[in-house]
Amino acid sequence: MRHAASVERSWFRFIVNAEDAKTPWPGEVDGTFAEFHVEDADVGEAFGVWREECARARAIVSSFPSLDDTVNFRGETISLRYVLTHMIEEYARHNGHADLLREAIDGAVGE
């Protein structure tokens, strides 16, 4: 959930809305982003931050008249449609990872 919150924040607030949005879990631990070090993470906090970022993302998306509207980010033109499609892919990929982990733990398989 920490990674999902960071991805929501980075795409919608930092890239689409050009906010100075920093990750709530800054820095690196052992060469990887701190958001992935969850041994002492607070699950409630992670879900809370994720919910806030999703609400903020919805507000940003609703401020655009069209999915074909674009923003410029570091010399690249990016459409809102691209960002939303990318986010669908992002969630699908990570939900698949979670399903594989769950299956390895309990052996249950889906349809």
PDB file of N, CA and C in Angstrom:
ATOM      1  N   MET A   1       0.820  -1.189   0.000  1.00  0.00           N
ATOM      2  CA  MET A   1       0.000   0.000   0.000  1.00  0.00           C
ATOM      3  C   MET A   1       0.869   1.259   0.000  1.00  0.00           C
ATOM      4  N   ARG A   2       2.018   1.149   0.643  1.00  0.00           N
ATOM      5  CA  ARG A   2       2.914   2.307   0.628  1.00  0.00           C
ATOM      6  C   ARG A   2       3.374   2.611  -0.796  1.00  0.00           C
ATOM      7  N   HIS A   3       3.698   1.582  -1.545  1.00  0.00           N
ATOM      8  CA  HIS A   3       4.106   1.801  -2.935  1.00  0.00           C
ATOM      9  C   HIS A   3       2.945   2.360  -3.747  1.00  0.00           C
ATOM     10  N   ALA A   4       1.752   1.809  -3.575  1.00  0.00           N
ATOM     11  CA  ALA A   4       0.579   2.300  -4.312  1.00  0.00           C
ATOM     12  C   ALA A   4       0.323   3.777  -3.997  1.00  0.00           C
ATOM     13  N   ALA A   5       0.464   4.150  -2.734  1.00  0.00           N
ATOM     14  CA  ALA A   5       0.281   5.555  -2.351  1.00  0.00           C
ATOM     15  C   ALA A   5       1.322   6.443  -3.016  1.00  0.00           C
ATOM     16  N   SER A   6       2.558   5.977  -3.043  1.00  0.00           N
ATOM     17  CA  SER A   6       3.627   6.759  -3.674  1.00  0.00           C
ATOM     18  C   SER A   6       3.414   6.906  -5.175  1.00  0.00           C
ATOM     19  N   VAL A   7       2.932   5.848  -5.811  1.00  0.00           N
ATOM     20  CA  VAL A   7       2.689   5.900  -7.255  1.00  0.00           C
ATOM     21  C   VAL A   7       1.538   6.856  -7.563  1.00  0.00           C
ATOM     22  N   GLU A   8       0.464   6.781  -6.781  1.00  0.00           N
ATOM     23  CA  GLU A   8      -0.662   7.722  -6.962  1.00  0.00           C
ATOM     24  C   GLU A   8      -0.148   9.163  -6.826  1.00  0.00           C
ATOM     25  N   ARG A   9       0.611   9.405  -5.785  1.00  0.00           N
ATOM     26  CA  ARG A   9       1.116  10.753  -5.518  1.00  0.00           C
ATOM     27  C   ARG A   9       2.017  11.221  -6.654  1.00  0.00           C
ATOM     28  N   SER A  10       2.917  10.368  -7.081  1.00  0.00           N
ATOM     29  CA  SER A  10       3.874  10.807  -8.084  1.00  0.00           C
ATOM     30  C   SER A  10       3.208  11.087  -9.425  1.00  0.00           C
ATOM     31  N   TRP A  11       2.325  10.204  -9.879  1.00  0.00           N
ATOM     32  CA  TRP A  11       1.700  10.429 -11.188  1.00  0.00           C
ATOM     33  C   TRP A  11       0.716  11.592 -11.176  1.00  0.00           C
ATOM     34  N   PHE A  12      -0.156  11.630 -10.183  1.00  0.00           N
ATOM     35  CA  PHE A  12      -1.213  12.638 -10.227  1.00  0.00           C
ATOM     36  C   PHE A  12      -0.793  13.976  -9.644  1.00  0.00           C
ATOM     37  N   ARG A  13      -0.119  13.986  -8.528  1.00  0.00           N
ATOM     38  CA  ARG A  13       0.239  15.265  -7.926  1.00  0.00           C
ATOM     39  C   ARG A  13       1.511  15.842  -8.522  1.00  0.00           C
ATOM     40  N   PHE A  14       2.550  15.045  -8.635  1.00  0.00           N
ATOM     41  CA  PHE A  14       3.837  15.548  -9.097  1.00  0.00           C
ATOM     42  C   PHE A  14       3.849  15.752 -10.610  1.00  0.00           C
ATOM     43  N   ILE A  15       3.432  14.747 -11.361  1.00  0.00           N
ATOM     44  CA  ILE A  15       3.528  14.830 -12.823  1.00  0.00           C
ATOM     45  C   ILE A  15       2.340  15.575 -13.434  1.00  0.00           C
ATOM     46  N   VAL A  16       1.127  15.133 -13.165  1.00  0.00           N
ATOM     47  CA  VAL A  16      -0.048  15.736 -13.813  1.00  0.00           C
ATOM     48  C   VAL A  16      -0.333  17.129 -13.277  1.00  0.00           C
ATOM     49  N   ASN A  17      -0.263  17.316 -11.962  1.00  0.00           N
ATOM     50  CA  ASN A  17      -0.659  18.592 -11.369  1.00  0.00           C
ATOM     51  C   ASN A  17       0.512  19.510 -11.048  1.00  0.00           C
ATOM     52  N   ALA A  18       1.732  19.080 -11.343  1.00  0.00           N
ATOM     53  CA  ALA A  18       2.947  19.883 -11.151  1.00  0.00           C
ATOM     54  C   ALA A  18       3.104  20.407  -9.720  1.00  0.00           C
ATOM     55  N   GLU A  19       2.702  19.587  -8.744  1.00  0.00           N
ATOM     56  CA  GLU A  19       2.897  19.950  -7.339  1.00  0.00           C
ATOM     57  C   GLU A  19       4.291  19.501  -6.892  1.00  0.00           C
ATOM     58  N   ASP A  20       4.782  20.142  -5.869  1.00  0.00           N
ATOM     59  CA  ASP A  20       6.041  19.712  -5.268  1.00  0.00           C
ATOM     60  C   ASP A  20       5.705  18.628  -4.242  1.00  0.00           C
ATOM     61  N   ALA A  21       5.339  17.450  -4.744  1.00  0.00           N
ATOM     62  CA  ALA A  21       4.855  16.365  -3.892  1.00  0.00           C
ATOM     63  C   ALA A  21       5.970  15.357  -3.632  1.00  0.00           C
ATOM     64  N   LYS A  22       6.391  15.311  -2.400  1.00  0.00           N
ATOM     65  CA  LYS A  22       7.430  14.361  -1.996  1.00  0.00           C
ATOM     66  C   LYS A  22       6.769  13.107  -1.422  1.00  0.00           C
ATOM     67  N   THR A  23       7.458  11.993  -1.504  1.00  0.00           N
ATOM     68  CA  THR A  23       6.937  10.757  -0.944  1.00  0.00           C
ATOM     69  C   THR A  23       6.855  10.859   0.575  1.00  0.00           C
ATOM     70  N   PRO A  24       5.826  10.262   1.177  1.00  0.00           N
ATOM     71  CA  PRO A  24       5.752  10.292   2.641  1.00  0.00           C
ATOM     72  C   PRO A  24       6.792   9.388   3.298  1.00  0.00           C
ATOM     73  N   TRP A  25       7.437   8.544   2.515  1.00  0.00           N
ATOM     74  CA  TRP A  25       8.475   7.643   3.019  1.00  0.00           C
ATOM     75  C   TRP A  25       9.750   7.905   2.218  1.00  0.00           C
ATOM     76  N   PRO A  26      10.428   9.011   2.512  1.00  0.00           N
ATOM     77  CA  PRO A  26      11.575   9.409   1.688  1.00  0.00           C
ATOM     78  C   PRO A  26      12.821   8.579   1.944  1.00  0.00           C
ATOM     79  N   GLY A  27      13.708   8.677   0.974  1.00  0.00           N
ATOM     80  CA  GLY A  27      15.030   8.097   1.131  1.00  0.00           C
ATOM     81  C   GLY A  27      15.124   6.661   0.668  1.00  0.00           C
ATOM     82  N   GLU A  28      16.275   6.105   0.950  1.00  0.00           N
ATOM     83  CA  GLU A  28      16.561   4.723   0.582  1.00  0.00           C
ATOM     84  C   GLU A  28      17.066   3.971   1.808  1.00  0.00           C
ATOM     85  N   VAL A  29      16.767   2.689   1.814  1.00  0.00           N
ATOM     86  CA  VAL A  29      17.273   1.790   2.849  1.00  0.00           C
ATOM     87  C   VAL A  29      17.933   0.633   2.125  1.00  0.00           C
ATOM     88  N   ASP A  30      19.184   0.433   2.393  1.00  0.00           N
ATOM     89  CA  ASP A  30      19.934  -0.644   1.737  1.00  0.00           C
ATOM     90  C   ASP A  30      19.810  -0.603   0.210  1.00  0.00           C
ATOM     91  N   GLY A  31      19.785   0.605  -0.348  1.00  0.00           N
ATOM     92  CA  GLY A  31      19.764   0.760  -1.801  1.00  0.00           C
ATOM     93  C   GLY A  31      18.400   0.654  -2.450  1.00  0.00           C
ATOM     94  N   THR A  32      17.325   0.485  -1.684  1.00  0.00           N
ATOM     95  CA  THR A  32      15.984   0.469  -2.269  1.00  0.00           C
ATOM     96  C   THR A  32      15.132   1.550  -1.616  1.00  0.00           C
ATOM     97  N   PHE A  33      14.088   1.972  -2.328  1.00  0.00           N
ATOM     98  CA  PHE A  33      13.222   3.030  -1.809  1.00  0.00           C
ATOM     99  C   PHE A  33      12.637   2.629  -0.459  1.00  0.00           C
ATOM    100  N   ALA A  34      12.583   3.581   0.446  1.00  0.00           N
ATOM    101  CA  ALA A  34      12.122   3.329   1.812  1.00  0.00           C
ATOM    102  C   ALA A  34      10.691   2.809   1.861  1.00  0.00           C
ATOM    103  N   GLU A  35       9.870   3.149   0.886  1.00  0.00           N
ATOM    104  CA  GLU A  35       8.472   2.688   0.896  1.00  0.00           C
ATOM    105  C   GLU A  35       8.363   1.163   0.862  1.00  0.00           C
ATOM    106  N   PHE A  36       9.423   0.500   0.394  1.00  0.00           N
ATOM    107  CA  PHE A  36       9.403  -0.963   0.308  1.00  0.00           C
ATOM    108  C   PHE A  36       9.886  -1.648   1.586  1.00  0.00           C
ATOM    109  N   HIS A  37      10.387  -0.892   2.533  1.00  0.00           N
ATOM    110  CA  HIS A  37      10.847  -1.460   3.795  1.00  0.00           C
ATOM    111  C   HIS A  37       9.704  -1.347   4.801  1.00  0.00           C
ATOM    112  N   VAL A  38       9.000  -2.439   4.962  1.00  0.00           N
ATOM    113  CA  VAL A  38       7.746  -2.401   5.697  1.00  0.00           C
ATOM    114  C   VAL A  38       7.764  -3.204   6.999  1.00  0.00           C
ATOM    115  N   GLU A  39       8.933  -3.644   7.417  1.00  0.00           N
ATOM    116  CA  GLU A  39       9.005  -4.460   8.629  1.00  0.00           C
ATOM    117  C   GLU A  39       8.339  -3.769   9.816  1.00  0.00           C
ATOM    118  N   ASP A  40       8.548  -2.481   9.957  1.00  0.00           N
ATOM    119  CA  ASP A  40       7.976  -1.718  11.071  1.00  0.00           C
ATOM    120  C   ASP A  40       6.875  -0.771  10.605  1.00  0.00           C
ATOM    121  N   ALA A  41       6.354  -0.992   9.407  1.00  0.00           N
ATOM    122  CA  ALA A  41       5.358  -0.086   8.841  1.00  0.00           C
ATOM    123  C   ALA A  41       4.034  -0.191   9.590  1.00  0.00           C
ATOM    124  N   ASP A  42       3.331   0.906   9.621  1.00  0.00           N
ATOM    125  CA  ASP A  42       2.001   0.971  10.215  1.00  0.00           C
ATOM    126  C   ASP A  42       0.989   0.765   9.087  1.00  0.00           C
ATOM    127  N   VAL A  43       0.291  -0.372   9.112  1.00  0.00           N
ATOM    128  CA  VAL A  43      -0.648  -0.711   8.036  1.00  0.00           C
ATOM    129  C   VAL A  43      -1.755   0.330   7.940  1.00  0.00           C
ATOM    130  N   GLY A  44      -2.279   0.751   9.070  1.00  0.00           N
ATOM    131  CA  GLY A  44      -3.335   1.766   9.065  1.00  0.00           C
ATOM    132  C   GLY A  44      -2.879   3.066   8.431  1.00  0.00           C
ATOM    133  N   GLU A  45      -1.650   3.456   8.751  1.00  0.00           N
ATOM    134  CA  GLU A  45      -1.093   4.673   8.162  1.00  0.00           C
ATOM    135  C   GLU A  45      -0.972   4.515   6.646  1.00  0.00           C
ATOM    136  N   ALA A  46      -0.464   3.378   6.204  1.00  0.00           N
ATOM    137  CA  ALA A  46      -0.283   3.150   4.771  1.00  0.00           C
ATOM    138  C   ALA A  46      -1.613   3.222   4.025  1.00  0.00           C
ATOM    139  N   PHE A  47      -2.632   2.558   4.557  1.00  0.00           N
ATOM    140  CA  PHE A  47      -3.947   2.608   3.908  1.00  0.00           C
ATOM    141  C   PHE A  47      -4.520   4.019   3.949  1.00  0.00           C
ATOM    142  N   GLY A  48      -4.307   4.735   5.056  1.00  0.00           N
ATOM    143  CA  GLY A  48      -4.797   6.108   5.161  1.00  0.00           C
ATOM    144  C   GLY A  48      -4.159   7.025   4.129  1.00  0.00           C
ATOM    145  N   VAL A  49      -2.845   6.938   3.998  1.00  0.00           N
ATOM    146  CA  VAL A  49      -2.138   7.758   3.007  1.00  0.00           C
ATOM    147  C   VAL A  49      -2.609   7.392   1.604  1.00  0.00           C
ATOM    148  N   TRP A  50      -2.763   6.095   1.331  1.00  0.00           N
ATOM    149  CA  TRP A  50      -3.229   5.645   0.009  1.00  0.00           C
ATOM    150  C   TRP A  50      -4.623   6.198  -0.290  1.00  0.00           C
ATOM    151  N   ARG A  51      -5.533   6.111   0.681  1.00  0.00           N
ATOM    152  CA  ARG A  51      -6.893   6.639   0.466  1.00  0.00           C
ATOM    153  C   ARG A  51      -6.865   8.134   0.186  1.00  0.00           C
ATOM    154  N   GLU A  52      -6.042   8.867   0.924  1.00  0.00           N
ATOM    155  CA  GLU A  52      -5.902  10.310   0.698  1.00  0.00           C
ATOM    156  C   GLU A  52      -5.376  10.595  -0.710  1.00  0.00           C
ATOM    157  N   GLU A  53      -4.373   9.838  -1.125  1.00  0.00           N
ATOM    158  CA  GLU A  53      -3.804  10.045  -2.457  1.00  0.00           C
ATOM    159  C   GLU A  53      -4.815   9.706  -3.552  1.00  0.00           C
ATOM    160  N   CYS A  54      -5.601   8.665  -3.343  1.00  0.00           N
ATOM    161  CA  CYS A  54      -6.634   8.310  -4.333  1.00  0.00           C
ATOM    162  C   CYS A  54      -7.687   9.413  -4.430  1.00  0.00           C
ATOM    163  N   ALA A  55      -8.089   9.959  -3.293  1.00  0.00           N
ATOM    164  CA  ALA A  55      -9.072  11.054  -3.301  1.00  0.00           C
ATOM    165  C   ALA A  55      -8.498  12.272  -4.014  1.00  0.00           C
ATOM    166  N   ARG A  56      -7.252  12.578  -3.737  1.00  0.00           N
ATOM    167  CA  ARG A  56      -6.593  13.718  -4.404  1.00  0.00           C
ATOM    168  C   ARG A  56      -6.477  13.463  -5.894  1.00  0.00           C
ATOM    169  N   ALA A  57      -6.129  12.238  -6.287  1.00  0.00           N
ATOM    170  CA  ALA A  57      -6.019  11.891  -7.713  1.00  0.00           C
ATOM    171  C   ALA A  57      -7.363  12.058  -8.413  1.00  0.00           C
ATOM    172  N   ARG A  58      -8.452  11.608  -7.768  1.00  0.00           N
ATOM    173  CA  ARG A  58      -9.782  11.770  -8.378  1.00  0.00           C
ATOM    174  C   ARG A  58     -10.120  13.241  -8.577  1.00  0.00           C
ATOM    175  N   ALA A  59      -9.768  14.072  -7.604  1.00  0.00           N
ATOM    176  CA  ALA A  59     -10.027  15.508  -7.727  1.00  0.00           C
ATOM    177  C   ALA A  59      -9.226  16.107  -8.880  1.00  0.00           C
ATOM    178  N   ILE A  60      -7.990  15.707  -9.017  1.00  0.00           N
ATOM    179  CA  ILE A  60      -7.155  16.213 -10.113  1.00  0.00           C
ATOM    180  C   ILE A  60      -7.722  15.774 -11.451  1.00  0.00           C
ATOM    181  N   VAL A  61      -8.076  14.502 -11.570  1.00  0.00           N
ATOM    182  CA  VAL A  61      -8.636  13.989 -12.829  1.00  0.00           C
ATOM    183  C   VAL A  61      -9.912  14.737 -13.182  1.00  0.00           C
ATOM    184  N   SER A  62     -10.766  14.976 -12.205  1.00  0.00           N
ATOM    185  CA  SER A  62     -12.039  15.645 -12.489  1.00  0.00           C
ATOM    186  C   SER A  62     -11.862  17.112 -12.875  1.00  0.00           C
ATOM    187  N   SER A  63     -10.685  17.673 -12.629  1.00  0.00           N
ATOM    188  CA  SER A  63     -10.435  19.073 -13.010  1.00  0.00           C
ATOM    189  C   SER A  63     -10.102  19.224 -14.489  1.00  0.00           C
ATOM    190  N   PHE A  64      -9.875  18.104 -15.179  1.00  0.00           N
ATOM    191  CA  PHE A  64      -9.560  18.134 -16.606  1.00  0.00           C
ATOM    192  C   PHE A  64     -10.839  17.938 -17.410  1.00  0.00           C
ATOM    193  N   PRO A  65     -11.059  18.750 -18.437  1.00  0.00           N
ATOM    194  CA  PRO A  65     -12.267  18.587 -19.248  1.00  0.00           C
ATOM    195  C   PRO A  65     -12.268  17.312 -20.103  1.00  0.00           C
ATOM    196  N   SER A  66     -11.083  16.810 -20.442  1.00  0.00           N
ATOM    197  CA  SER A  66     -11.010  15.689 -21.374  1.00  0.00           C
ATOM    198  C   SER A  66      -9.846  14.765 -21.015  1.00  0.00           C
ATOM    199  N   LEU A  67     -10.027  13.491 -21.283  1.00  0.00           N
ATOM    200  CA  LEU A  67      -8.926  12.541 -21.101  1.00  0.00           C
ATOM    201  C   LEU A  67      -7.799  12.794 -22.100  1.00  0.00           C
ATOM    202  N   ASP A  68      -8.101  13.529 -23.149  1.00  0.00           N
ATOM    203  CA  ASP A  68      -7.088  13.844 -24.150  1.00  0.00           C
ATOM    204  C   ASP A  68      -6.267  15.077 -23.790  1.00  0.00           C
ATOM    205  N   ASP A  69      -6.605  15.768 -22.703  1.00  0.00           N
ATOM    206  CA  ASP A  69      -5.800  16.896 -22.254  1.00  0.00           C
ATOM    207  C   ASP A  69      -4.404  16.396 -21.880  1.00  0.00           C
ATOM    208  N   THR A  70      -3.432  17.257 -22.048  1.00  0.00           N
ATOM    209  CA  THR A  70      -2.044  16.865 -21.817  1.00  0.00           C
ATOM    210  C   THR A  70      -1.358  17.792 -20.827  1.00  0.00           C
ATOM    211  N   VAL A  71      -0.270  17.279 -20.275  1.00  0.00           N
ATOM    212  CA  VAL A  71       0.641  18.067 -19.454  1.00  0.00           C
ATOM    213  C   VAL A  71       2.034  17.854 -20.019  1.00  0.00           C
ATOM    214  N   ASN A  72       2.901  18.787 -19.756  1.00  0.00           N
ATOM    215  CA  ASN A  72       4.297  18.629 -20.152  1.00  0.00           C
ATOM    216  C   ASN A  72       5.107  18.316 -18.913  1.00  0.00           C
ATOM    217  N   PHE A  73       5.884  17.249 -19.002  1.00  0.00           N
ATOM    218  CA  PHE A  73       6.708  16.837 -17.878  1.00  0.00           C
ATOM    219  C   PHE A  73       8.092  16.495 -18.404  1.00  0.00           C
ATOM    220  N   ARG A  74       9.069  17.290 -17.980  1.00  0.00           N
ATOM    221  CA  ARG A  74      10.465  17.082 -18.369  1.00  0.00           C
ATOM    222  C   ARG A  74      10.627  16.916 -19.869  1.00  0.00           C
ATOM    223  N   GLY A  75       9.958  17.790 -20.629  1.00  0.00           N
ATOM    224  CA  GLY A  75      10.090  17.797 -22.080  1.00  0.00           C
ATOM    225  C   GLY A  75       9.221  16.790 -22.799  1.00  0.00           C
ATOM    226  N   GLU A  76       8.399  16.060 -22.075  1.00  0.00           N
ATOM    227  CA  GLU A  76       7.527  15.057 -22.689  1.00  0.00           C
ATOM    228  C   GLU A  76       6.072  15.459 -22.502  1.00  0.00           C
ATOM    229  N   THR A  77       5.272  15.284 -23.543  1.00  0.00           N
ATOM    230  CA  THR A  77       3.845  15.557 -23.470  1.00  0.00           C
ATOM    231  C   THR A  77       3.124  14.269 -23.078  1.00  0.00           C
ATOM    232  N   ILE A  78       2.351  14.354 -21.996  1.00  0.00           N
ATOM    233  CA  ILE A  78       1.679  13.173 -21.449  1.00  0.00           C
ATOM    234  C   ILE A  78       0.189  13.467 -21.341  1.00  0.00           C
ATOM    235  N   SER A  79      -0.647  12.584 -21.896  1.00  0.00           N
ATOM    236  CA  SER A  79      -2.097  12.784 -21.805  1.00  0.00           C
ATOM    237  C   SER A  79      -2.633  12.181 -20.511  1.00  0.00           C
ATOM    238  N   LEU A  80      -3.741  12.737 -20.057  1.00  0.00           N
ATOM    239  CA  LEU A  80      -4.408  12.182 -18.894  1.00  0.00           C
ATOM    240  C   LEU A  80      -4.843  10.747 -19.181  1.00  0.00           C
ATOM    241  N   ARG A  81      -5.254  10.463 -20.399  1.00  0.00           N
ATOM    242  CA  ARG A  81      -5.629   9.100 -20.796  1.00  0.00           C
ATOM    243  C   ARG A  81      -4.453   8.138 -20.594  1.00  0.00           C
ATOM    244  N   TYR A  82      -3.246   8.567 -20.971  1.00  0.00           N
ATOM    245  CA  TYR A  82      -2.056   7.726 -20.780  1.00  0.00           C
ATOM    246  C   TYR A  82      -1.849   7.428 -19.292  1.00  0.00           C
ATOM    247  N   VAL A  83      -1.956   8.466 -18.466  1.00  0.00           N
ATOM    248  CA  VAL A  83      -1.714   8.286 -17.032  1.00  0.00           C
ATOM    249  C   VAL A  83      -2.724   7.307 -16.436  1.00  0.00           C
ATOM    250  N   LEU A  84      -3.989   7.462 -16.776  1.00  0.00           N
ATOM    251  CA  LEU A  84      -5.010   6.557 -16.238  1.00  0.00           C
ATOM    252  C   LEU A  84      -4.794   5.125 -16.720  1.00  0.00           C
ATOM    253  N   THR A  85      -4.436   4.963 -17.977  1.00  0.00           N
ATOM    254  CA  THR A  85      -4.149   3.624 -18.501  1.00  0.00           C
ATOM    255  C   THR A  85      -2.942   3.027 -17.796  1.00  0.00           C
ATOM    256  N   HIS A  86      -1.925   3.843 -17.590  1.00  0.00           N
ATOM    257  CA  HIS A  86      -0.738   3.373 -16.874  1.00  0.00           C
ATOM    258  C   HIS A  86      -1.101   2.925 -15.457  1.00  0.00           C
ATOM    259  N   MET A  87      -1.970   3.672 -14.788  1.00  0.00           N
ATOM    260  CA  MET A  87      -2.359   3.311 -13.428  1.00  0.00           C
ATOM    261  C   MET A  87      -3.149   2.008 -13.401  1.00  0.00           C
ATOM    262  N   ILE A  88      -3.997   1.775 -14.396  1.00  0.00           N
ATOM    263  CA  ILE A  88      -4.702   0.489 -14.482  1.00  0.00           C
ATOM    264  C   ILE A  88      -3.685  -0.641 -14.601  1.00  0.00           C
ATOM    265  N   GLU A  89      -2.693  -0.460 -15.455  1.00  0.00           N
ATOM    266  CA  GLU A  89      -1.640  -1.468 -15.613  1.00  0.00           C
ATOM    267  C   GLU A  89      -0.878  -1.676 -14.306  1.00  0.00           C
ATOM    268  N   GLU A  90      -0.566  -0.582 -13.637  1.00  0.00           N
ATOM    269  CA  GLU A  90       0.192  -0.641 -12.380  1.00  0.00           C
ATOM    270  C   GLU A  90      -0.562  -1.470 -11.337  1.00  0.00           C
ATOM    271  N   TYR A  91      -1.838  -1.156 -11.158  1.00  0.00           N
ATOM    272  CA  TYR A  91      -2.630  -1.897 -10.177  1.00  0.00           C
ATOM    273  C   TYR A  91      -2.821  -3.353 -10.596  1.00  0.00           C
ATOM    274  N   ALA A  92      -3.051  -3.610 -11.864  1.00  0.00           N
ATOM    275  CA  ALA A  92      -3.219  -4.989 -12.333  1.00  0.00           C
ATOM    276  C   ALA A  92      -1.961  -5.803 -12.074  1.00  0.00           C
ATOM    277  N   ARG A  93      -0.830  -5.220 -12.352  1.00  0.00           N
ATOM    278  CA  ARG A  93       0.452  -5.911 -12.157  1.00  0.00           C
ATOM    279  C   ARG A  93       0.643  -6.260 -10.681  1.00  0.00           C
ATOM    280  N   HIS A  94       0.436  -5.286  -9.799  1.00  0.00           N
ATOM    281  CA  HIS A  94       0.673  -5.527  -8.379  1.00  0.00           C
ATOM    282  C   HIS A  94      -0.403  -6.414  -7.758  1.00  0.00           C
ATOM    283  N   ASN A  95      -1.629  -6.321  -8.236  1.00  0.00           N
ATOM    284  CA  ASN A  95      -2.658  -7.252  -7.754  1.00  0.00           C
ATOM    285  C   ASN A  95      -2.293  -8.674  -8.154  1.00  0.00           C
ATOM    286  N   GLY A  96      -1.720  -8.852  -9.330  1.00  0.00           N
ATOM    287  CA  GLY A  96      -1.255 -10.172  -9.748  1.00  0.00           C
ATOM    288  C   GLY A  96      -0.155 -10.687  -8.850  1.00  0.00           C
ATOM    289  N   HIS A  97       0.763  -9.799  -8.471  1.00  0.00           N
ATOM    290  CA  HIS A  97       1.830 -10.197  -7.542  1.00  0.00           C
ATOM    291  C   HIS A  97       1.226 -10.645  -6.215  1.00  0.00           C
ATOM    292  N   ALA A  98       0.278  -9.863  -5.711  1.00  0.00           N
ATOM    293  CA  ALA A  98      -0.342 -10.201  -4.427  1.00  0.00           C
ATOM    294  C   ALA A  98      -1.083 -11.536  -4.513  1.00  0.00           C
ATOM    295  N   ASP A  99      -1.730 -11.779  -5.639  1.00  0.00           N
ATOM    296  CA  ASP A  99      -2.455 -13.040  -5.805  1.00  0.00           C
ATOM    297  C   ASP A  99      -1.486 -14.224  -5.800  1.00  0.00           C
ATOM    298  N   LEU A 100      -0.341 -14.063  -6.454  1.00  0.00           N
ATOM    299  CA  LEU A 100       0.663 -15.138  -6.443  1.00  0.00           C
ATOM    300  C   LEU A 100       1.181 -15.401  -5.028  1.00  0.00           C
ATOM    301  N   LEU A 101       1.403 -14.347  -4.271  1.00  0.00           N
ATOM    302  CA  LEU A 101       1.865 -14.512  -2.893  1.00  0.00           C
ATOM    303  C   LEU A 101       0.804 -15.203  -2.038  1.00  0.00           C
ATOM    304  N   ARG A 102      -0.442 -14.773  -2.184  1.00  0.00           N
ATOM    305  CA  ARG A 102      -1.520 -15.390  -1.429  1.00  0.00           C
ATOM    306  C   ARG A 102      -1.653 -16.859  -1.781  1.00  0.00           C
ATOM    307  N   GLU A 103      -1.574 -17.176  -3.070  1.00  0.00           N
ATOM    308  CA  GLU A 103      -1.669 -18.566  -3.516  1.00  0.00           C
ATOM    309  C   GLU A 103      -0.531 -19.407  -2.935  1.00  0.00           C
ATOM    310  N   ALA A 104       0.661 -18.833  -2.862  1.00  0.00           N
ATOM    311  CA  ALA A 104       1.798 -19.569  -2.301  1.00  0.00           C
ATOM    312  C   ALA A 104       1.603 -19.829  -0.802  1.00  0.00           C
ATOM    313  N   ILE A 105       0.875 -18.958  -0.142  1.00  0.00           N
ATOM    314  CA  ILE A 105       0.646 -19.110   1.296  1.00  0.00           C
ATOM    315  C   ILE A 105      -0.457 -20.120   1.588  1.00  0.00           C
ATOM    316  N   ASP A 106      -1.609 -19.990   0.899  1.00  0.00           N
ATOM    317  CA  ASP A 106      -2.752 -20.840   1.264  1.00  0.00           C
ATOM    318  C   ASP A 106      -3.129 -21.889   0.235  1.00  0.00           C
ATOM    319  N   GLY A 107      -2.493 -21.842  -0.936  1.00  0.00           N
ATOM    320  CA  GLY A 107      -2.741 -22.863  -1.962  1.00  0.00           C
ATOM    321  C   GLY A 107      -4.022 -22.690  -2.752  1.00  0.00           C
ATOM    322  N   ALA A 108      -4.869 -21.744  -2.354  1.00  0.00           N
ATOM    323  CA  ALA A 108      -6.125 -21.527  -3.082  1.00  0.00           C
ATOM    324  C   ALA A 108      -5.842 -20.846  -4.410  1.00  0.00           C
ATOM    325  N   VAL A 109      -6.540 -21.266  -5.448  1.00  0.00           N
ATOM    326  CA  VAL A 109      -6.394 -20.665  -6.769  1.00  0.00           C
ATOM    327  C   VAL A 109      -7.721 -20.078  -7.203  1.00  0.00           C
ATOM    328  N   GLY A 110      -7.639 -19.033  -7.996  1.00  0.00           N
ATOM    329  CA  GLY A 110      -8.844 -18.395  -8.505  1.00  0.00           C
ATOM    330  C   GLY A 110      -9.341 -19.081  -9.757  1.00  0.00           C
ATOM    331  N   GLU A 111     -10.312 -18.458 -10.360  1.00  0.00           N
ATOM    332  CA  GLU A 111     -10.919 -19.032 -11.578  1.00  0.00           C
ATOM    333  C   GLU A 111     -10.034 -18.793 -12.775  1.00  0.00           C
TER     334      GLU A 111
END
